[in-house]
Coordinates of C-alpha atoms and ligand atoms in Angstrom, one line a residue:
X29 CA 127.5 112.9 76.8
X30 CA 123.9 113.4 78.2
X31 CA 122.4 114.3 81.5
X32 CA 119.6 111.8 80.8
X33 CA 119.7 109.3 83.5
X34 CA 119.1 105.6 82.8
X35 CA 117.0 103.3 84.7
X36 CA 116.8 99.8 84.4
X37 CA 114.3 97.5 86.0
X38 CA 116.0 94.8 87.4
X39 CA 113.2 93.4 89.9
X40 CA 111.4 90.6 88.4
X41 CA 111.3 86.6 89.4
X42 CA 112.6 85.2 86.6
X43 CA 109.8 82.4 86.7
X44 CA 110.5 81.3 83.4
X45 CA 114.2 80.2 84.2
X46 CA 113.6 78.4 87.1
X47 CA 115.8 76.8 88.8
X48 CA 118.6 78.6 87.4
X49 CA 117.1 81.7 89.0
X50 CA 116.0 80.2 92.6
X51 CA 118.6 82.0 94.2
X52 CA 120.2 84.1 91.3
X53 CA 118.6 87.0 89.5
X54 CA 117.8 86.4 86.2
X55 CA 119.9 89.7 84.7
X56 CA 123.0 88.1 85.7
X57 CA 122.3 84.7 83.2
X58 CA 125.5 84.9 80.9
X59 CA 125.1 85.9 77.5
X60 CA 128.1 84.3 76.2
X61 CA 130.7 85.3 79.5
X62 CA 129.0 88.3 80.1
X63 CA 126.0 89.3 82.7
X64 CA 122.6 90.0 80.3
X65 CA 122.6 93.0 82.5
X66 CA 126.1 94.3 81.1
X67 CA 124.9 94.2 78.0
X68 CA 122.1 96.8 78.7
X69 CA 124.3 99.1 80.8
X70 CA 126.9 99.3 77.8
X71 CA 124.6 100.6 75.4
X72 CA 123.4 103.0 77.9
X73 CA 126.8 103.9 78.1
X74 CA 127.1 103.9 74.5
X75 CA 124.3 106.1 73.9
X76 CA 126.3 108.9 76.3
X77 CA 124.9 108.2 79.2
X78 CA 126.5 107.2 82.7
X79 CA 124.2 107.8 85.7
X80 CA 122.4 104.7 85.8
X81 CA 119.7 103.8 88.1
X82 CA 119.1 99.7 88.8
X83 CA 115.7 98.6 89.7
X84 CA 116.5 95.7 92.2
X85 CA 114.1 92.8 94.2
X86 CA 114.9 90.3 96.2
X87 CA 117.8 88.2 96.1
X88 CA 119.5 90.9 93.6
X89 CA 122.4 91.9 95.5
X90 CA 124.8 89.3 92.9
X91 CA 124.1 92.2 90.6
X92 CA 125.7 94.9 92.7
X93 CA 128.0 93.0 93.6
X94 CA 128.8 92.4 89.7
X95 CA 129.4 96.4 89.3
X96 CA 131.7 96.4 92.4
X97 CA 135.7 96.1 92.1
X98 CA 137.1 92.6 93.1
X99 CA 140.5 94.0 94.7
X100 CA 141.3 90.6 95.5
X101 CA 140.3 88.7 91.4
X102 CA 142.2 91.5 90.2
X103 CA 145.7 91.1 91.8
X104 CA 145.3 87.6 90.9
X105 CA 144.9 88.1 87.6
X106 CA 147.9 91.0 87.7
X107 CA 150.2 88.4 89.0
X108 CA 149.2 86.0 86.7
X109 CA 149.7 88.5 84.2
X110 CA 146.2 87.7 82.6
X111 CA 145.7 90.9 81.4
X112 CA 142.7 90.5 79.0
X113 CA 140.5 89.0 81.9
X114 CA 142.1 91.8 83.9
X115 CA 140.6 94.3 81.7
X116 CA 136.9 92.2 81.5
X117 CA 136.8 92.3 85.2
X118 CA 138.2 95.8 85.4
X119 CA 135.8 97.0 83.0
X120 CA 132.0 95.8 84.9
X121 CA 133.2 98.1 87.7
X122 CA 134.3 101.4 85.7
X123 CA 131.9 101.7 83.5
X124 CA 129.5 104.1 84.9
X125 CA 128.2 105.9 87.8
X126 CA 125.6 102.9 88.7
X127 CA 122.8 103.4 91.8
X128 CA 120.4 100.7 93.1
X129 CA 117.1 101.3 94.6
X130 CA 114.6 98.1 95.8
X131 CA 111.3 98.2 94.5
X132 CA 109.9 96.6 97.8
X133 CA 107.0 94.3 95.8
X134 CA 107.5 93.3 92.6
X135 CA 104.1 95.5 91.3
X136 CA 104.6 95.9 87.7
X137 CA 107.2 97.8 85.8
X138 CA 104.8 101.3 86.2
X139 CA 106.0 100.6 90.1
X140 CA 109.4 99.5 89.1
X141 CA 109.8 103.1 87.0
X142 CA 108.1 105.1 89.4
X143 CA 110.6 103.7 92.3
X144 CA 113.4 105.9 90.0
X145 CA 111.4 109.2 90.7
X146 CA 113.9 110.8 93.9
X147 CA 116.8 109.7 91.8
X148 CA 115.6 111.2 88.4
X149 CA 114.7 114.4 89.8
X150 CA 113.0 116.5 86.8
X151 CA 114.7 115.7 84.0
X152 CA 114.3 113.5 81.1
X153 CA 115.2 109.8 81.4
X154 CA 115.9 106.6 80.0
X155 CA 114.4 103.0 80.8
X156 CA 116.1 99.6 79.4
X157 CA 114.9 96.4 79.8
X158 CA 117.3 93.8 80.4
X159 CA 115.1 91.2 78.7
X160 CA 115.9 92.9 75.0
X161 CA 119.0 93.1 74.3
X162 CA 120.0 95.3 71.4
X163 CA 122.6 94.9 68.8
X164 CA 126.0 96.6 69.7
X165 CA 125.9 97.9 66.1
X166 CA 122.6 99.4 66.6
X167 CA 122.1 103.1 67.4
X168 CA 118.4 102.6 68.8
X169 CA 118.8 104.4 72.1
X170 CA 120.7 107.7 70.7
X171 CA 118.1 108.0 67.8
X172 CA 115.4 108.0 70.6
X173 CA 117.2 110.2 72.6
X174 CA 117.3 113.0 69.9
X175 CA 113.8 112.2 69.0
X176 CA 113.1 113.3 72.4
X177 CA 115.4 116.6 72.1
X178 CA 113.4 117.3 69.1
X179 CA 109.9 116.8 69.9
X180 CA 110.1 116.7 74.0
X181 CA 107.4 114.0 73.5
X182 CA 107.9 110.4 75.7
X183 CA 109.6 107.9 73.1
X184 CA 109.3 104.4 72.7
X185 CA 111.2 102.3 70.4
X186 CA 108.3 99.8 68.3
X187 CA 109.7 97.0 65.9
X188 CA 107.7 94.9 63.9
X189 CA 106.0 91.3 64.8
X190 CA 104.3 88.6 64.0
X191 CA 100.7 89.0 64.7
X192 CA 100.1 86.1 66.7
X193 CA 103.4 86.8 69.0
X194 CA 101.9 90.6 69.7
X195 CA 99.4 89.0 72.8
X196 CA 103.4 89.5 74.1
X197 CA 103.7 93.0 74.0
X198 CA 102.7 96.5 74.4
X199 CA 100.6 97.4 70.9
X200 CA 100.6 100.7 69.2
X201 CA 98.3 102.7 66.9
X202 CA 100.1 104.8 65.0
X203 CA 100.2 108.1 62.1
X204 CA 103.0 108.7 60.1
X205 CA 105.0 111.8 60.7
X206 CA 107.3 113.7 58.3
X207 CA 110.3 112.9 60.2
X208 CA 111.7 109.8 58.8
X209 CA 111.5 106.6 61.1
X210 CA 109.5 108.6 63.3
X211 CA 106.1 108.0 64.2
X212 CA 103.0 109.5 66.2
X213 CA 101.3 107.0 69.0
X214 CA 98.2 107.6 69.3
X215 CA 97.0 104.5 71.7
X216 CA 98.6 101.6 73.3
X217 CA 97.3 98.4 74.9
X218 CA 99.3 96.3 76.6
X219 CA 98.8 92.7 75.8
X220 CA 96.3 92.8 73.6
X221 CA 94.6 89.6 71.8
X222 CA 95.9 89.2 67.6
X223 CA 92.1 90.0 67.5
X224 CA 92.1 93.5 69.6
X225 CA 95.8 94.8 68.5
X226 CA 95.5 98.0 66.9
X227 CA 98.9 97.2 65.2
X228 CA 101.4 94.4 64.8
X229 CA 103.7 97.0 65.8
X230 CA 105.4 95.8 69.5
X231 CA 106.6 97.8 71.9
X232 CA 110.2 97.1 72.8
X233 CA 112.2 97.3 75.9
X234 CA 113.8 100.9 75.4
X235 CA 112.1 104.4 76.8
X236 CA 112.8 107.8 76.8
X237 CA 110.6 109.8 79.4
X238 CA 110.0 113.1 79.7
X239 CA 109.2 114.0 83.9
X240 CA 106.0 113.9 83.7
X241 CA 105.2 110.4 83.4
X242 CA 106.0 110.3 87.0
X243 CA 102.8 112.1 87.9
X244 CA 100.8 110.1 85.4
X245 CA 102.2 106.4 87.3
X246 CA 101.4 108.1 90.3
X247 CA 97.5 107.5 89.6
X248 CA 97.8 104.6 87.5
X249 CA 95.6 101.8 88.3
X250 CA 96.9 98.4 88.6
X251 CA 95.8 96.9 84.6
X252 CA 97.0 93.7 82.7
X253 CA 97.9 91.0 85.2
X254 CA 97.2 93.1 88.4
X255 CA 99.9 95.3 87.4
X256 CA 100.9 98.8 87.3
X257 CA 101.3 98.8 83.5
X258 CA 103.8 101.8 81.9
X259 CA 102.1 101.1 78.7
X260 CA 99.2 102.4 80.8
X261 CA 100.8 105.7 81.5
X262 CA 102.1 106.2 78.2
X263 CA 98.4 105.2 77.1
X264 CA 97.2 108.5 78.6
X265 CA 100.6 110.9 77.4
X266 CA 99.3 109.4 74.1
X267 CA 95.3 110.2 74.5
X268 CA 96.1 113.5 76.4
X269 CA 96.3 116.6 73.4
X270 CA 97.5 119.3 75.9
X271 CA 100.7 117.3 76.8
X272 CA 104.0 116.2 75.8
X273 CA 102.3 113.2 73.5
X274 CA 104.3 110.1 72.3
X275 CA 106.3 109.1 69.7
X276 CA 107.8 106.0 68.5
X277 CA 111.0 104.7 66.5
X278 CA 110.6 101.9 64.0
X279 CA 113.4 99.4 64.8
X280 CA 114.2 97.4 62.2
X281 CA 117.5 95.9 63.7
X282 CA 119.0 93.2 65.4
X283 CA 117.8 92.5 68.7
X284 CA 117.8 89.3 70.7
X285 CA 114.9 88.4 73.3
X286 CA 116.5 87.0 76.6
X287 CA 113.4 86.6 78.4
X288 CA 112.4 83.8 76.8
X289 CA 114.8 80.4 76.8
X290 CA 114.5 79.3 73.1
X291 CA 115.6 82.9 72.2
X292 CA 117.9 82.9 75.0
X293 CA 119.9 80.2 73.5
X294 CA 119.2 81.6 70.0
X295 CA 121.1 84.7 71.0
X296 CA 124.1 83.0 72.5
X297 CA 124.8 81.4 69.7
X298 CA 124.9 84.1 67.7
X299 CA 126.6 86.6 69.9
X300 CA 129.2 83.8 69.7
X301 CA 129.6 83.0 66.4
X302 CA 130.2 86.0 65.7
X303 CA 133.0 86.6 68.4
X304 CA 136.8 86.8 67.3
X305 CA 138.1 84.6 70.1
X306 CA 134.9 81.9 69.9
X307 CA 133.7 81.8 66.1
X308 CA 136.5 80.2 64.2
X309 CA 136.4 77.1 66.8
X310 CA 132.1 76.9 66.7
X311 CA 131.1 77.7 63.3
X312 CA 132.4 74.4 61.6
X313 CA 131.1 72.5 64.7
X314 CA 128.0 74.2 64.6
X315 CA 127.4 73.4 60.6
X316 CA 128.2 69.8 61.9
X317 CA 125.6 69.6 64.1
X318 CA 122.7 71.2 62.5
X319 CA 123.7 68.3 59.8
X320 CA 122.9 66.1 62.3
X321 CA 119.7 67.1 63.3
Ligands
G1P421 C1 107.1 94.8 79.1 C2 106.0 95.8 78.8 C3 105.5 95.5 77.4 C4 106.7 95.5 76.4 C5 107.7 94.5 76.8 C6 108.9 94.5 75.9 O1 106.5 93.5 79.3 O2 105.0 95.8 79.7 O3 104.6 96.6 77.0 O4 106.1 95.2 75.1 O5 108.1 94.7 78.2 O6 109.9 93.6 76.2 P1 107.2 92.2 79.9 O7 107.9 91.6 78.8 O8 108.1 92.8 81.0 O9 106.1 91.4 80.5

């Protein structure tokens, strides 16, 4: 276990899912039968840690309500004797010590992070965006945690793209280190053009943040979009010698985009084919249909 705290930013519109996410947040789409938001607070959980701290707008209270007991579902399901959905409902509700705080207006996720500062206190935190969702079989998180034990430098986790999807994400410049995987940042733009990227290496939704980042949002202008960027912030831990610095992890594993609705569906699909209890019945159906097509 860790006493890094976890933060998740939970307070955006969800524009591109509209109307789905008129009057429902966007975390809470199912992946399969489960919240996308789940998803994120399990690997948190599997990465050690269990104070989490959720982000929330308008309209979000479905997702407290999700981490809440249902006294009432669950001596249904007792009587019933359901117990495997008893567990799955059980299981939302114990598994961590979870804490919302509204971000007021949605100004960017610098705001969102910097909303997380009375909670966090001074030590060394987390962020996970519930728009990537990593790989249960991945260890992405813990590896950046003990970067950060090593190095005390803010991490971010960087994976590999196309060079015409990077206009999509946070861009690094990077020098190789002697630490395997591990790599110094020594600029980031958020949203560049193919044409300005330093890299075709993307920032990805995971974090590890020393403190001091705090101070750094504090005086962070509003940048891409009108926004107060975090890329922005880590921008100057990166440029600034006399600080902590940043460092990235490569990713090279599985992760599945749920911001975006063609990958969306894309990861549903696979998160179910791949499920005992689901798998058997839509593989063969699956092969049918993409014979079809
Ligand atoms: C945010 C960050 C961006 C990062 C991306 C990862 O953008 O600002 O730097 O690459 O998450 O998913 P968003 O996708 O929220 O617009």
């Amino acid at each position: 276990m860790t006493n890094i705290k976890a933060v998740i930013p939970a307070a955006g519109l969800g524009t591109r899912f509209l109307p789905a996410t008129k009057a429902m947040p966007k975390e809470m789409l199912p992946v399969v039968d489960k919240p996308a938001i789940q998803y994120v607070v399990e690997e948190a959980v599997g990465a050690g840690i269990h104070d989490i701290l959720v982000i929330i707008g308008r309209n979000k209270n479905a997702i407290s309500d999700h981490f809440d007991s249902v006294p009432e579902l669950e001596v249904k399901l007792q009587q019933k004797g359901d117990h495997g959905r008893l567990e799955r409902v059980m299981k939302s509700s114990d598994l961590a010590d979870i804490h919302f705080v509204r971000q007021g207006e949605p100004k960017g996720l610098g705001h969102a992070v910097l909303r997380a500062r009375t909670h966090v206190g001074d030590g060394s935190f987390a962020v996970l965006l519930g728009d990537d969702l990593i790989d249960e079989s991945e260890s992405l998180l813990a590896e950046m945690i003990a970067a950060h034990e090593r190095t005390g430098a803010a991490v971010i986790a960087l994976m590999e793209v196309d060079p015409e999807q990077i206009h999509l994400y946070g861009a690094a410049a990077i020098e190789s280190t002697d630490d395997d995987g591990v790599v110094t940042v020594t600029g980031l733009v958020e949203k560049p053009a193919a044409a300005d990227a330093p890299s075709n290496l993307a920032v990805i939704g995971r974090y590890v943040l020393p403190p001091s980042i705090f101070e750094v949002l504090e005086r962070t202008e509003p940048g891409k979009g009108g926004e107060i960027q975090l890329t922005d912030a880590l921008q100057e831990l990166a440029a600034d010698a006399d600080g902590p610095g940043v460092v990235g992890v490569i990713f090279r594993g599985r992760r599945y985009d749920t911001g975006d609705r063609v990958d969306y569906i894309k990861a549903i699909v696979q998160l179910a084919v791949e499920r005992d209890d689901l798998g058997a019945e839509l593989r063969p159906w699956l092969k049918e249909f993409a014979a079809r097509l």
